[in-house]
mmCIF file of C-alpha atoms in Angstrom:
data_model
loop_
_atom_site.group_PDB
_atom_site.id
_atom_site.type_symbol
_atom_site.label_atom_id
_atom_site.label_comp_id
_atom_site.label_asym_id
_atom_site.label_seq_id
_atom_site.Cartn_x
_atom_site.Cartn_y
_atom_site.Cartn_z
ATOM 1 C CA MET A 1 -76.732 48.031 -53.774
ATOM 2 C CA ARG A 2 -74.143 49.139 -56.242
ATOM 3 C CA GLU A 3 -72.579 51.626 -53.296
ATOM 4 C CA SER A 4 -71.451 49.424 -50.630
ATOM 5 C CA GLN A 5 -69.938 47.947 -53.059
ATOM 6 C CA THR A 6 -68.053 50.365 -54.654
ATOM 7 C CA ARG A 7 -67.565 50.619 -50.792
ATOM 8 C CA ARG A 8 -65.849 47.842 -49.610
ATOM 9 C CA PRO A 9 -62.412 48.321 -49.144
ATOM 10 C CA HIS A 10 -61.731 44.017 -50.341
ATOM 11 C CA PRO A 11 -63.593 42.120 -52.210
ATOM 12 C CA ALA A 12 -64.967 38.852 -50.379
ATOM 13 C CA PRO A 13 -61.742 36.054 -49.741
ATOM 14 C CA ARG A 14 -61.946 32.990 -52.335
ATOM 15 C CA SER A 15 -58.805 31.838 -51.695
ATOM 16 C CA GLU A 16 -57.938 28.698 -49.667
ATOM 17 C CA THR A 17 -56.073 30.856 -47.329
ATOM 18 C CA ALA A 18 -58.968 32.583 -46.614
ATOM 19 C CA ASP A 19 -61.618 29.908 -46.295
ATOM 20 C CA GLN A 20 -58.988 28.202 -43.096
ATOM 21 C CA LEU A 21 -57.895 31.760 -41.079
ATOM 22 C CA LEU A 22 -62.564 31.761 -41.040
ATOM 23 C CA ALA A 23 -62.923 28.395 -40.639
ATOM 24 C CA ALA A 24 -60.254 28.781 -37.555
ATOM 25 C CA ALA A 25 -61.682 31.425 -36.309
ATOM 26 C CA ALA A 26 -65.074 29.839 -36.366
ATOM 27 C CA ALA A 27 -63.933 26.999 -34.448
ATOM 28 C CA LEU A 28 -62.256 29.448 -31.185
ATOM 29 C CA MET A 29 -65.232 31.290 -31.559
ATOM 30 C CA THR A 30 -67.432 28.318 -30.948
ATOM 31 C CA GLU A 31 -65.318 26.432 -28.286
ATOM 32 C CA ARG A 32 -64.529 29.433 -26.379
ATOM 33 C CA ASN A 33 -67.933 30.491 -26.810
ATOM 34 C CA THR A 34 -66.544 34.139 -27.560
ATOM 35 C CA ILE A 35 -66.311 36.408 -30.010
ATOM 36 C CA ASP A 36 -62.971 37.980 -28.384
ATOM 37 C CA VAL A 37 -60.240 35.900 -29.908
ATOM 38 C CA PRO A 38 -57.021 37.682 -30.939
ATOM 39 C CA VAL A 39 -55.597 37.278 -34.619
ATOM 40 C CA ALA A 40 -52.664 35.615 -33.355
ATOM 41 C CA ASP A 41 -54.505 32.644 -32.374
ATOM 42 C CA VAL A 42 -56.643 32.554 -34.827
ATOM 43 C CA ALA A 43 -53.515 32.329 -37.771
ATOM 44 C CA ALA A 44 -51.401 29.962 -35.104
ATOM 45 C CA ARG A 45 -55.109 27.408 -35.284
ATOM 46 C CA ALA A 46 -55.003 27.632 -38.942
ATOM 47 C CA GLY A 47 -50.756 26.948 -39.048
ATOM 48 C CA LEU A 48 -50.796 29.994 -40.998
ATOM 49 C CA ASN A 49 -48.825 33.124 -39.872
ATOM 50 C CA ALA A 50 -50.435 36.773 -38.553
ATOM 51 C CA ALA A 51 -50.005 38.464 -41.529
ATOM 52 C CA LEU A 52 -51.702 36.190 -43.363
ATOM 53 C CA VAL A 53 -55.079 37.694 -41.838
ATOM 54 C CA ASN A 54 -54.047 41.702 -42.981
ATOM 55 C CA TYR A 55 -53.290 40.440 -46.327
ATOM 56 C CA TYR A 56 -56.517 39.064 -46.482
ATOM 57 C CA PHE A 57 -59.352 41.109 -43.923
ATOM 58 C CA ARG A 58 -56.966 44.120 -43.284
ATOM 59 C CA THR A 59 -58.254 44.166 -40.227
ATOM 60 C CA LYS A 60 -59.896 42.388 -37.466
ATOM 61 C CA THR A 61 -63.920 43.423 -38.320
ATOM 62 C CA GLY A 62 -62.875 42.727 -41.884
ATOM 63 C CA LEU A 63 -62.065 39.279 -40.580
ATOM 64 C CA HIS A 64 -65.796 39.314 -38.780
ATOM 65 C CA ILE A 65 -67.172 40.982 -41.445
ATOM 66 C CA ALA A 66 -65.977 38.206 -43.995
ATOM 67 C CA LEU A 67 -67.123 35.054 -41.102
ATOM 68 C CA VAL A 68 -70.573 36.378 -41.183
ATOM 69 C CA ARG A 69 -70.819 36.820 -45.110
ATOM 70 C CA ARG A 70 -69.825 33.185 -45.448
ATOM 71 C CA ASP A 71 -72.284 31.766 -43.535
ATOM 72 C CA ALA A 72 -75.203 34.288 -44.832
ATOM 73 C CA GLU A 73 -73.898 32.586 -48.611
ATOM 74 C CA VAL A 74 -75.269 29.233 -46.934
ATOM 75 C CA ALA A 75 -78.176 30.885 -46.044
ATOM 76 C CA VAL A 76 -78.586 32.819 -48.626
ATOM 77 C CA ALA A 77 -78.135 29.797 -50.770
ATOM 78 C CA GLU A 78 -80.927 27.911 -49.033
ATOM 79 C CA MET A 79 -83.292 30.911 -48.850
ATOM 80 C CA ASN A 80 -83.116 30.910 -52.311
ATOM 81 C CA ARG A 81 -83.681 27.056 -53.204
ATOM 82 C CA LEU A 82 -86.840 27.393 -50.944
ATOM 83 C CA LEU A 83 -88.332 30.086 -52.803
ATOM 84 C CA ALA A 84 -87.737 28.089 -56.203
ATOM 85 C CA THR A 85 -89.571 24.915 -54.327
ATOM 86 C CA GLY A 86 -93.204 24.682 -55.484
ATOM 87 C CA LEU A 87 -94.561 23.983 -51.898
ATOM 88 C CA PRO A 88 -97.201 25.619 -49.965
ATOM 89 C CA PRO A 89 -96.783 29.534 -49.058
ATOM 90 C CA ALA A 90 -96.962 27.747 -45.048
ATOM 91 C CA GLU A 91 -95.331 25.873 -45.498
ATOM 92 C CA LYS A 92 -92.116 28.335 -47.758
ATOM 93 C CA MET A 93 -92.804 30.215 -43.973
ATOM 94 C CA ARG A 94 -92.082 27.666 -42.173
ATOM 95 C CA ARG A 95 -89.260 26.526 -43.548
ATOM 96 C CA HIS A 96 -88.004 29.933 -43.952
ATOM 97 C CA LEU A 97 -88.295 30.528 -40.187
ATOM 98 C CA THR A 98 -87.062 27.104 -38.568
ATOM 99 C CA GLY A 99 -83.975 27.867 -40.982
ATOM 100 C CA ILE A 100 -83.311 31.310 -39.619
ATOM 101 C CA ILE A 101 -83.218 29.524 -36.247
ATOM 102 C CA ARG A 102 -80.615 26.685 -37.373
ATOM 103 C CA THR A 103 -78.110 28.849 -38.391
ATOM 104 C CA PHE A 104 -77.830 30.578 -35.955
ATOM 105 C CA GLN A 105 -77.585 27.277 -34.407
ATOM 106 C CA ARG A 106 -75.556 25.826 -35.985
ATOM 107 C CA CYS A 107 -73.320 28.886 -36.036
ATOM 108 C CA PRO A 108 -73.297 29.953 -32.276
ATOM 109 C CA TYR A 109 -70.930 32.306 -32.525
ATOM 110 C CA LEU A 110 -73.096 34.610 -35.343
ATOM 111 C CA TYR A 111 -75.816 36.603 -33.607
ATOM 112 C CA ARG A 112 -72.999 38.027 -31.093
ATOM 113 C CA LEU A 113 -70.862 38.820 -34.627
ATOM 114 C CA MET A 114 -73.668 40.317 -36.115
ATOM 115 C CA ARG A 115 -75.619 42.847 -33.269
ATOM 116 C CA ALA A 116 -71.441 43.963 -32.365
ATOM 117 C CA LEU A 117 -71.145 44.625 -36.649
ATOM 118 C CA LEU A 118 -74.576 46.398 -36.306
ATOM 119 C CA ARG A 119 -74.461 47.797 -33.305
ATOM 120 C CA ASP A 120 -73.229 50.946 -34.935
ATOM 121 C CA ALA A 121 -75.749 51.796 -37.877
ATOM 122 C CA ASP A 122 -73.360 54.835 -39.529
ATOM 123 C CA SER A 123 -70.780 52.064 -39.798
ATOM 124 C CA LYS A 124 -69.657 50.332 -43.416
ATOM 125 C CA ALA A 125 -69.777 46.818 -41.186
ATOM 126 C CA ALA A 126 -73.405 47.269 -40.920
ATOM 127 C CA ARG A 127 -73.861 48.834 -44.438
ATOM 128 C CA GLU A 128 -72.285 45.433 -45.717
ATOM 129 C CA ILE A 129 -74.381 42.944 -43.179
ATOM 130 C CA VAL A 130 -77.389 44.572 -44.176
ATOM 131 C CA GLU A 131 -76.681 44.232 -48.108
ATOM 132 C CA PHE A 132 -75.487 40.881 -48.128
ATOM 133 C CA PHE A 133 -77.820 39.496 -45.160
ATOM 134 C CA SER A 134 -80.505 41.903 -44.019
ATOM 135 C CA LYS A 135 -81.798 42.305 -47.590
ATOM 136 C CA PRO A 136 -82.225 38.706 -48.445
ATOM 137 C CA VAL A 137 -83.489 38.186 -45.331
ATOM 138 C CA ILE A 138 -86.263 40.656 -46.159
ATOM 139 C CA GLU A 139 -86.217 39.478 -49.970
ATOM 140 C CA THR A 140 -87.443 36.492 -49.190
ATOM 141 C CA GLN A 141 -89.788 37.098 -46.689
ATOM 142 C CA LYS A 142 -91.823 39.692 -48.578
ATOM 143 C CA ALA A 143 -92.090 37.204 -52.023
ATOM 144 C CA ILE A 144 -93.603 34.352 -49.582
ATOM 145 C CA LEU A 145 -96.174 36.969 -47.498
ATOM 146 C CA GLN A 146 -96.957 37.810 -51.284
ATOM 147 C CA GLU A 147 -97.854 34.414 -52.311
ATOM 148 C CA GLY A 148 -100.135 33.673 -49.023
ATOM 149 C CA ILE A 149 -101.728 36.510 -49.112
ATOM 150 C CA ALA A 150 -102.347 36.836 -52.938
ATOM 151 C CA SER A 151 -103.744 32.642 -52.105
ATOM 152 C CA GLY A 152 -105.485 33.657 -49.372
ATOM 153 C CA ALA A 153 -103.202 31.574 -46.872
ATOM 154 C CA PHE A 154 -102.383 34.538 -44.554
ATOM 155 C CA ARG A 155 -103.677 37.858 -43.363
ATOM 156 C CA PRO A 156 -102.383 41.321 -44.833
ATOM 157 C CA VAL A 157 -99.829 41.699 -42.929
ATOM 158 C CA ASP A 158 -96.654 44.916 -43.087
ATOM 159 C CA PRO A 159 -93.752 43.137 -44.426
ATOM 160 C CA MET A 160 -91.344 45.487 -42.473
ATOM 161 C CA MET A 161 -93.330 44.919 -38.782
ATOM 162 C CA PHE A 162 -93.636 41.036 -40.288
ATOM 163 C CA HIS A 163 -89.733 41.325 -40.450
ATOM 164 C CA LEU A 164 -88.624 42.927 -36.955
ATOM 165 C CA CYS A 165 -91.328 40.621 -34.996
ATOM 166 C CA ALA A 166 -90.223 37.676 -37.220
ATOM 167 C CA ILE A 167 -86.962 37.733 -36.870
ATOM 168 C CA GLY A 168 -87.093 39.622 -33.117
ATOM 169 C CA ALA A 169 -88.470 36.003 -31.873
ATOM 170 C CA CYS A 170 -86.077 33.759 -33.776
ATOM 171 C CA ASP A 171 -83.107 35.237 -33.368
ATOM 172 C CA GLN A 172 -84.369 35.682 -28.547
ATOM 173 C CA LEU A 173 -83.445 33.204 -28.091
ATOM 174 C CA PHE A 174 -79.754 33.124 -28.880
ATOM 175 C CA ALA A 175 -79.947 37.058 -27.151
ATOM 176 C CA GLU A 176 -81.142 35.947 -23.499
ATOM 177 C CA GLN A 177 -78.667 33.096 -22.299
ATOM 178 C CA SER A 178 -78.580 35.168 -18.987
ATOM 179 C CA THR A 179 -81.907 35.166 -18.483
ATOM 180 C CA LEU A 180 -82.109 31.577 -19.714
ATOM 181 C CA ARG A 181 -78.956 30.578 -17.320
ATOM 182 C CA TRP A 182 -80.565 33.014 -14.089
ATOM 183 C CA SER A 183 -84.469 32.121 -14.668
ATOM 184 C CA PHE A 184 -85.256 29.272 -16.085
ATOM 185 C CA GLY A 185 -81.885 27.183 -14.765
ATOM 186 C CA VAL A 186 -80.813 26.567 -19.360
ATOM 187 C CA ALA A 187 -77.443 26.793 -19.173
ATOM 188 C CA ALA A 188 -76.793 25.702 -23.024
ATOM 189 C CA ILE A 189 -79.098 25.766 -26.057
ATOM 190 C CA ASP A 190 -78.684 22.008 -27.035
ATOM 191 C CA ASP A 191 -80.269 21.107 -30.352
ATOM 192 C CA ASP A 192 -83.162 19.997 -29.121
ATOM 193 C CA LEU A 193 -84.163 23.496 -27.542
ATOM 194 C CA ALA A 194 -83.108 25.005 -30.946
ATOM 195 C CA ARG A 195 -85.640 22.313 -32.004
ATOM 196 C CA SER A 196 -88.431 22.758 -30.129
ATOM 197 C CA TYR A 197 -88.140 26.740 -29.778
ATOM 198 C CA GLY A 198 -88.095 26.677 -33.669
ATOM 199 C CA GLU A 199 -91.292 24.903 -33.557
ATOM 200 C CA PHE A 200 -93.260 27.468 -30.921
ATOM 201 C CA VAL A 201 -91.622 30.798 -32.798
ATOM 202 C CA VAL A 202 -93.555 29.732 -36.011
ATOM 203 C CA ASP A 203 -96.245 27.714 -34.517
ATOM 204 C CA LEU A 204 -97.212 31.039 -32.173
ATOM 205 C CA LEU A 205 -96.428 33.546 -35.518
ATOM 206 C CA MET A 206 -98.567 31.579 -37.731
ATOM 207 C CA LYS A 207 -101.590 31.444 -35.194
ATOM 208 C CA GLY A 208 -101.153 32.696 -32.510
ATOM 209 C CA PHE A 209 -102.080 32.032 -28.255
ATOM 210 C CA LEU A 210 -105.328 33.362 -28.569
ATOM 211 C CA ALA A 211 -108.003 30.589 -28.471
ATOM 212 C CA ARG A 212 -110.085 30.250 -31.634
ATOM 213 C CA ALA A 213 -113.848 30.314 -30.911
ATOM 214 C CA MET B 1 -83.069 36.244 -4.724
ATOM 215 C CA ARG B 2 -80.986 36.395 -1.788
ATOM 216 C CA GLU B 3 -77.956 35.659 -2.899
ATOM 217 C CA SER B 4 -77.900 38.651 -5.373
ATOM 218 C CA GLN B 5 -78.730 40.782 -2.737
ATOM 219 C CA THR B 6 -75.211 39.355 -0.623
ATOM 220 C CA ARG B 7 -73.804 40.429 -3.796
ATOM 221 C CA ARG B 8 -74.727 43.027 -4.569
ATOM 222 C CA PRO B 9 -71.824 45.465 -3.916
ATOM 223 C CA HIS B 10 -74.581 48.407 -2.947
ATOM 224 C CA PRO B 11 -77.818 48.942 -2.469
ATOM 225 C CA ALA B 12 -80.218 50.753 -4.366
ATOM 226 C CA PRO B 13 -79.475 55.071 -4.356
ATOM 227 C CA ARG B 14 -81.682 56.265 -2.407
ATOM 228 C CA SER B 15 -80.647 59.746 -2.326
ATOM 229 C CA GLU B 16 -81.190 62.998 -4.053
ATOM 230 C CA THR B 17 -78.075 63.845 -5.531
ATOM 231 C CA ALA B 18 -78.230 60.002 -6.877
ATOM 232 C CA ASP B 19 -81.252 60.639 -8.270
ATOM 233 C CA GLN B 20 -79.906 63.773 -9.723
ATOM 234 C CA LEU B 21 -76.895 61.714 -11.390
ATOM 235 C CA LEU B 22 -79.491 59.122 -12.682
ATOM 236 C CA ALA B 23 -81.132 61.942 -14.383
ATOM 237 C CA ALA B 24 -78.063 63.996 -16.112
ATOM 238 C CA ALA B 25 -77.041 60.265 -17.018
ATOM 239 C CA ALA B 26 -80.055 59.162 -19.102
ATOM 240 C CA ALA B 27 -80.444 62.935 -20.776
ATOM 241 C CA LEU B 28 -77.079 62.985 -21.968
ATOM 242 C CA MET B 29 -77.754 58.965 -23.534
ATOM 243 C CA THR B 30 -80.555 60.158 -24.461
ATOM 244 C CA GLU B 31 -79.314 63.203 -26.498
ATOM 245 C CA ARG B 32 -76.364 61.454 -27.384
ATOM 246 C CA ASN B 33 -78.092 58.489 -29.178
ATOM 247 C CA THR B 34 -75.503 56.469 -27.466
ATOM 248 C CA ILE B 35 -74.334 54.106 -23.998
ATOM 249 C CA ASP B 36 -70.904 55.648 -24.012
ATOM 250 C CA VAL B 37 -71.285 58.623 -22.076
ATOM 251 C CA PRO B 38 -68.947 59.945 -19.651
ATOM 252 C CA VAL B 39 -69.026 60.235 -16.230
ATOM 253 C CA ALA B 40 -66.739 63.457 -15.416
ATOM 254 C CA ASP B 41 -69.865 64.774 -18.150
ATOM 255 C CA VAL B 42 -73.198 62.898 -16.190
ATOM 256 C CA ALA B 43 -71.668 65.059 -13.076
ATOM 257 C CA ALA B 44 -70.850 68.325 -15.175
ATOM 258 C CA ARG B 45 -74.885 68.106 -16.502
ATOM 259 C CA ALA B 46 -75.478 67.514 -12.484
ATOM 260 C CA GLY B 47 -73.672 70.088 -11.312
ATOM 261 C CA LEU B 48 -71.604 67.869 -9.170
ATOM 262 C CA ASN B 49 -68.156 66.696 -8.368
ATOM 263 C CA ALA B 50 -67.843 63.725 -10.364
ATOM 264 C CA ALA B 51 -66.139 61.872 -7.247
ATOM 265 C CA LEU B 52 -69.554 61.555 -6.194
ATOM 266 C CA VAL B 53 -70.068 59.158 -9.383
ATOM 267 C CA ASN B 54 -67.688 57.165 -7.582
ATOM 268 C CA TYR B 55 -69.235 57.261 -4.399
ATOM 269 C CA TYR B 56 -72.772 55.946 -4.907
ATOM 270 C CA PHE B 57 -72.498 54.161 -8.044
ATOM 271 C CA ARG B 58 -68.442 53.122 -7.546
ATOM 272 C CA THR B 59 -67.821 52.076 -11.221
ATOM 273 C CA LYS B 60 -69.579 53.683 -14.503
ATOM 274 C CA THR B 61 -70.849 49.571 -14.552
ATOM 275 C CA GLY B 62 -72.156 50.141 -11.029
ATOM 276 C CA LEU B 63 -73.927 53.501 -12.387
ATOM 277 C CA HIS B 64 -75.246 51.553 -15.687
ATOM 278 C CA ILE B 65 -77.146 48.894 -13.373
ATOM 279 C CA ALA B 66 -79.046 51.495 -11.384
ATOM 280 C CA LEU B 67 -79.985 53.582 -14.371
ATOM 281 C CA VAL B 68 -81.336 49.912 -15.506
ATOM 282 C CA ARG B 69 -82.675 49.685 -11.557
ATOM 283 C CA ARG B 70 -84.400 53.217 -11.607
ATOM 284 C CA ASP B 71 -86.274 52.480 -15.189
ATOM 285 C CA ALA B 72 -87.326 48.443 -13.825
ATOM 286 C CA GLU B 73 -89.001 50.296 -10.700
ATOM 287 C CA VAL B 74 -90.687 52.372 -12.764
ATOM 288 C CA ALA B 75 -92.572 49.390 -14.630
ATOM 289 C CA VAL B 76 -92.774 46.098 -12.275
ATOM 290 C CA ALA B 77 -94.796 49.194 -10.732
ATOM 291 C CA GLU B 78 -96.600 49.235 -14.099
ATOM 292 C CA MET B 79 -97.352 45.607 -14.336
ATOM 293 C CA ASN B 80 -98.084 44.837 -10.054
ATOM 294 C CA ARG B 81 -100.893 47.337 -10.785
ATOM 295 C CA LEU B 82 -101.858 45.925 -13.960
ATOM 296 C CA LEU B 83 -101.959 42.581 -12.589
ATOM 297 C CA ALA B 84 -103.740 43.790 -9.353
ATOM 298 C CA THR B 85 -106.702 45.112 -12.115
ATOM 299 C CA GLY B 86 -110.057 42.579 -13.464
ATOM 300 C CA LEU B 87 -108.950 43.244 -16.726
ATOM 301 C CA PRO B 88 -110.011 39.814 -18.725
ATOM 302 C CA PRO B 89 -106.259 38.293 -19.851
ATOM 303 C CA ALA B 90 -105.811 38.914 -23.415
ATOM 304 C CA GLU B 91 -106.105 42.864 -22.723
ATOM 305 C CA LYS B 92 -103.521 42.344 -19.487
ATOM 306 C CA MET B 93 -101.131 40.517 -21.800
ATOM 307 C CA ARG B 94 -102.133 43.040 -24.058
ATOM 308 C CA ARG B 95 -101.864 46.120 -22.583
ATOM 309 C CA HIS B 96 -98.152 44.249 -20.594
ATOM 310 C CA LEU B 97 -96.790 43.758 -24.115
ATOM 311 C CA THR B 98 -97.547 47.346 -25.439
ATOM 312 C CA GLY B 99 -96.321 48.911 -22.087
ATOM 313 C CA ILE B 100 -92.064 47.188 -22.827
ATOM 314 C CA ILE B 101 -92.223 48.699 -26.285
ATOM 315 C CA ARG B 102 -93.809 52.079 -24.539
ATOM 316 C CA THR B 103 -90.849 51.384 -22.019
ATOM 317 C CA PHE B 104 -87.840 51.236 -24.702
ATOM 318 C CA GLN B 105 -88.935 53.775 -26.423
ATOM 319 C CA ARG B 106 -89.490 56.307 -23.273
ATOM 320 C CA CYS B 107 -85.785 55.416 -22.296
ATOM 321 C CA PRO B 108 -83.917 55.592 -25.424
ATOM 322 C CA TYR B 109 -81.134 54.143 -23.894
ATOM 323 C CA LEU B 110 -82.573 51.206 -22.213
ATOM 324 C CA TYR B 111 -82.291 49.498 -25.135
ATOM 325 C CA ARG B 112 -78.590 49.036 -25.422
ATOM 326 C CA LEU B 113 -78.186 49.516 -22.061
ATOM 327 C CA MET B 114 -79.063 45.938 -20.817
ATOM 328 C CA ARG B 115 -77.784 44.083 -23.661
ATOM 329 C CA ALA B 116 -74.234 45.193 -22.802
ATOM 330 C CA LEU B 117 -75.045 44.720 -19.368
ATOM 331 C CA LEU B 118 -76.430 41.132 -20.243
ATOM 332 C CA ARG B 119 -74.329 40.464 -22.389
ATOM 333 C CA ASP B 120 -71.800 38.301 -20.388
ATOM 334 C CA ALA B 121 -74.024 35.748 -18.691
ATOM 335 C CA ASP B 122 -71.185 34.982 -16.204
ATOM 336 C CA SER B 123 -70.912 38.623 -15.033
ATOM 337 C CA LYS B 124 -72.610 39.772 -11.545
ATOM 338 C CA ALA B 125 -74.590 43.075 -13.261
ATOM 339 C CA ALA B 126 -76.358 39.531 -15.755
ATOM 340 C CA ARG B 127 -77.285 38.392 -12.627
ATOM 341 C CA GLU B 128 -78.261 41.425 -11.196
ATOM 342 C CA ILE B 129 -80.679 42.938 -14.062
ATOM 343 C CA VAL B 130 -82.223 39.406 -14.387
ATOM 344 C CA GLU B 131 -83.072 38.828 -10.840
ATOM 345 C CA PHE B 132 -85.015 42.925 -10.428
ATOM 346 C CA PHE B 133 -86.341 43.285 -14.410
ATOM 347 C CA SER B 134 -86.494 39.891 -16.208
ATOM 348 C CA LYS B 135 -87.963 37.499 -13.053
ATOM 349 C CA PRO B 136 -91.282 39.898 -12.354
ATOM 350 C CA VAL B 137 -91.335 40.002 -16.276
ATOM 351 C CA ILE B 138 -91.343 36.542 -16.507
ATOM 352 C CA GLU B 139 -93.589 36.185 -13.545
ATOM 353 C CA THR B 140 -96.224 38.930 -14.572
ATOM 354 C CA GLN B 141 -96.632 37.133 -18.081
ATOM 355 C CA LYS B 142 -96.543 33.172 -16.322
ATOM 356 C CA ALA B 143 -99.786 34.785 -13.689
ATOM 357 C CA ILE B 144 -101.852 35.637 -17.313
ATOM 358 C CA LEU B 145 -100.895 33.843 -19.302
ATOM 359 C CA GLN B 146 -102.543 30.758 -16.778
ATOM 360 C CA GLU B 147 -105.322 33.229 -15.920
ATOM 361 C CA GLY B 148 -106.345 33.006 -19.867
ATOM 362 C CA ILE B 149 -105.599 29.600 -20.569
ATOM 363 C CA ALA B 150 -107.806 28.405 -17.294
ATOM 364 C CA SER B 151 -110.332 30.654 -18.925
ATOM 365 C CA GLY B 152 -110.087 28.972 -22.344
ATOM 366 C CA ALA B 153 -108.820 32.193 -23.672
ATOM 367 C CA PHE B 154 -105.803 31.525 -24.519
ATOM 368 C CA ARG B 155 -104.262 28.565 -25.780
ATOM 369 C CA PRO B 156 -101.512 26.146 -23.731
ATOM 370 C CA VAL B 157 -97.939 27.837 -24.302
ATOM 371 C CA ASP B 158 -94.555 26.959 -22.077
ATOM 372 C CA PRO B 159 -93.927 30.286 -20.390
ATOM 373 C CA MET B 160 -90.384 30.147 -21.243
ATOM 374 C CA MET B 161 -91.078 30.217 -25.022
ATOM 375 C CA PHE B 162 -93.390 32.292 -24.495
ATOM 376 C CA HIS B 163 -91.302 34.934 -22.919
ATOM 377 C CA LEU B 164 -87.921 34.409 -24.850
ATOM 378 C CA CYS B 165 -90.196 35.182 -28.496
ATOM 379 C CA ALA B 166 -92.818 37.727 -27.253
ATOM 380 C CA ILE B 167 -89.484 39.573 -25.626
ATOM 381 C CA GLY B 168 -87.723 38.920 -28.777
ATOM 382 C CA ALA B 169 -90.634 40.110 -31.113
ATOM 383 C CA CYS B 170 -91.303 43.674 -29.250
ATOM 384 C CA ASP B 171 -87.169 44.666 -28.243
ATOM 385 C CA GLN B 172 -86.594 43.559 -32.174
ATOM 386 C CA LEU B 173 -87.796 47.163 -33.296
ATOM 387 C CA PHE B 174 -84.831 48.515 -30.778
ATOM 388 C CA ALA B 175 -82.327 46.457 -31.948
ATOM 389 C CA GLU B 176 -82.955 46.712 -35.563
ATOM 390 C CA GLN B 177 -81.481 50.501 -36.114
ATOM 391 C CA SER B 178 -79.102 49.488 -38.736
ATOM 392 C CA THR B 179 -81.804 47.602 -41.638
ATOM 393 C CA LEU B 180 -84.165 50.284 -40.104
ATOM 394 C CA ARG B 181 -82.070 52.421 -41.477
ATOM 395 C CA TRP B 182 -80.472 51.049 -45.052
ATOM 396 C CA SER B 183 -83.063 48.231 -46.107
ATOM 397 C CA PHE B 184 -86.624 50.190 -45.087
ATOM 398 C CA GLY B 185 -85.137 54.236 -44.874
ATOM 399 C CA VAL B 186 -86.657 54.569 -41.454
ATOM 400 C CA ALA B 187 -84.026 57.482 -39.394
ATOM 401 C CA ALA B 188 -85.174 57.154 -36.388
ATOM 402 C CA ILE B 189 -88.019 55.291 -34.318
ATOM 403 C CA ASP B 190 -90.454 58.405 -33.511
ATOM 404 C CA ASP B 191 -93.980 57.696 -31.281
ATOM 405 C CA ASP B 192 -96.107 56.324 -34.268
ATOM 406 C CA LEU B 193 -93.533 53.671 -35.686
ATOM 407 C CA ALA B 194 -93.357 52.978 -31.584
ATOM 408 C CA ARG B 195 -97.489 52.534 -31.425
ATOM 409 C CA SER B 196 -97.562 51.100 -34.716
ATOM 410 C CA TYR B 197 -95.188 48.506 -33.891
ATOM 411 C CA GLY B 198 -96.680 47.209 -30.738
ATOM 412 C CA GLU B 199 -99.824 47.080 -31.869
ATOM 413 C CA PHE B 200 -99.110 44.656 -34.925
ATOM 414 C CA VAL B 201 -96.845 43.192 -32.507
ATOM 415 C CA VAL B 202 -99.327 42.550 -30.265
ATOM 416 C CA ASP B 203 -102.189 41.272 -33.087
ATOM 417 C CA LEU B 204 -99.098 39.041 -34.865
ATOM 418 C CA LEU B 205 -98.610 37.326 -31.494
ATOM 419 C CA MET B 206 -102.292 36.708 -30.843
ATOM 420 C CA LYS B 207 -103.900 35.946 -33.496
ATOM 421 C CA GLY B 208 -101.114 34.347 -35.979
ATOM 422 C CA PHE B 209 -100.644 35.378 -39.792
ATOM 423 C CA LEU B 210 -102.474 32.612 -41.667
ATOM 424 C CA ALA B 211 -105.936 33.716 -42.394
ATOM 425 C CA ARG B 212 -109.007 32.037 -40.226
ATOM 426 C CA ALA B 213 -110.758 29.028 -41.556
#
């Protein structure tokens, strides 16, 4: 953690101007359904000078990381509130997994942005995102799993394997736009589809698809 | 299906020279751990003139699609053999899901190549790959699910939701190299990890993680 903070060229932006630029980037990425949005367009949308993007984020990648960080902060705060509840572990896990899908649905650019930044595992971007987003998700899952295994509600499962399997299942709705369109005739992921997919994933991961004897 | 064939600029390569170029591309992508391999390097590795890449595949994307098609043919043949066996549906599904993970492990470039080609759902590449790879996978899963539901071995599940959830879980080992490295200290996916992940995914999807009463 300390190493990653030392390596980060800029602290997370806190200024109102930086927040406006992030909001403009998010809005344009959502409207245009792509993460390839020119910095000049972001500045214009925010009604600000393009030089401010360089000032606050240094590079386009810096802007992208800051946007993921902004959304991660909301998600991590949600996870911390969930862990602090007295809900039974099965209900915590249900809400946690549903929350992952809801986050990607609420921020339609986020899945692609994270994939692009995580593609090169050697990059500083990948290390930072793992630090401020993947690790809190993994720790949340570990805590819920430990509680559920201790109480006898869950079978013992390996946290790393569980993490990959659960995240893969949750993310896939957002990874498979080509298959959705050309195999299933689904042109866009609306809130109904995201909600019913969330219910399906949680149910399948929790109960499996084998019929009970 | 017919429309996609009409749109395809070249038929699948059948010549020995084209096969040599594909084998060279696969070898270089595997060795260098990247799909960004120059066409000139592919030709040099095959001991052939770079103009032949243009002749057989027209573009670098054409070469990439042909390589995915080559690997898809092996996987689809395996799926067809599996469907023709008299194995119980649970065993068929177990082997099918394990086979997906084995395919990505055997062809370490394949996951990234497919992600890159499927990224733009509007592209011809995405439509072709859905046609020759995703659709046979979906049909295989549908057939096994129908058989299992009819025999009472499986709970009734929606084939589209199941497809997304199962493929997402299987693929994720290959999508999460950054998290594997920086959160779990896993530098490379060896055969042991791929095999044990396969067992975990199959087990979790089939049985779920809730403890049986």
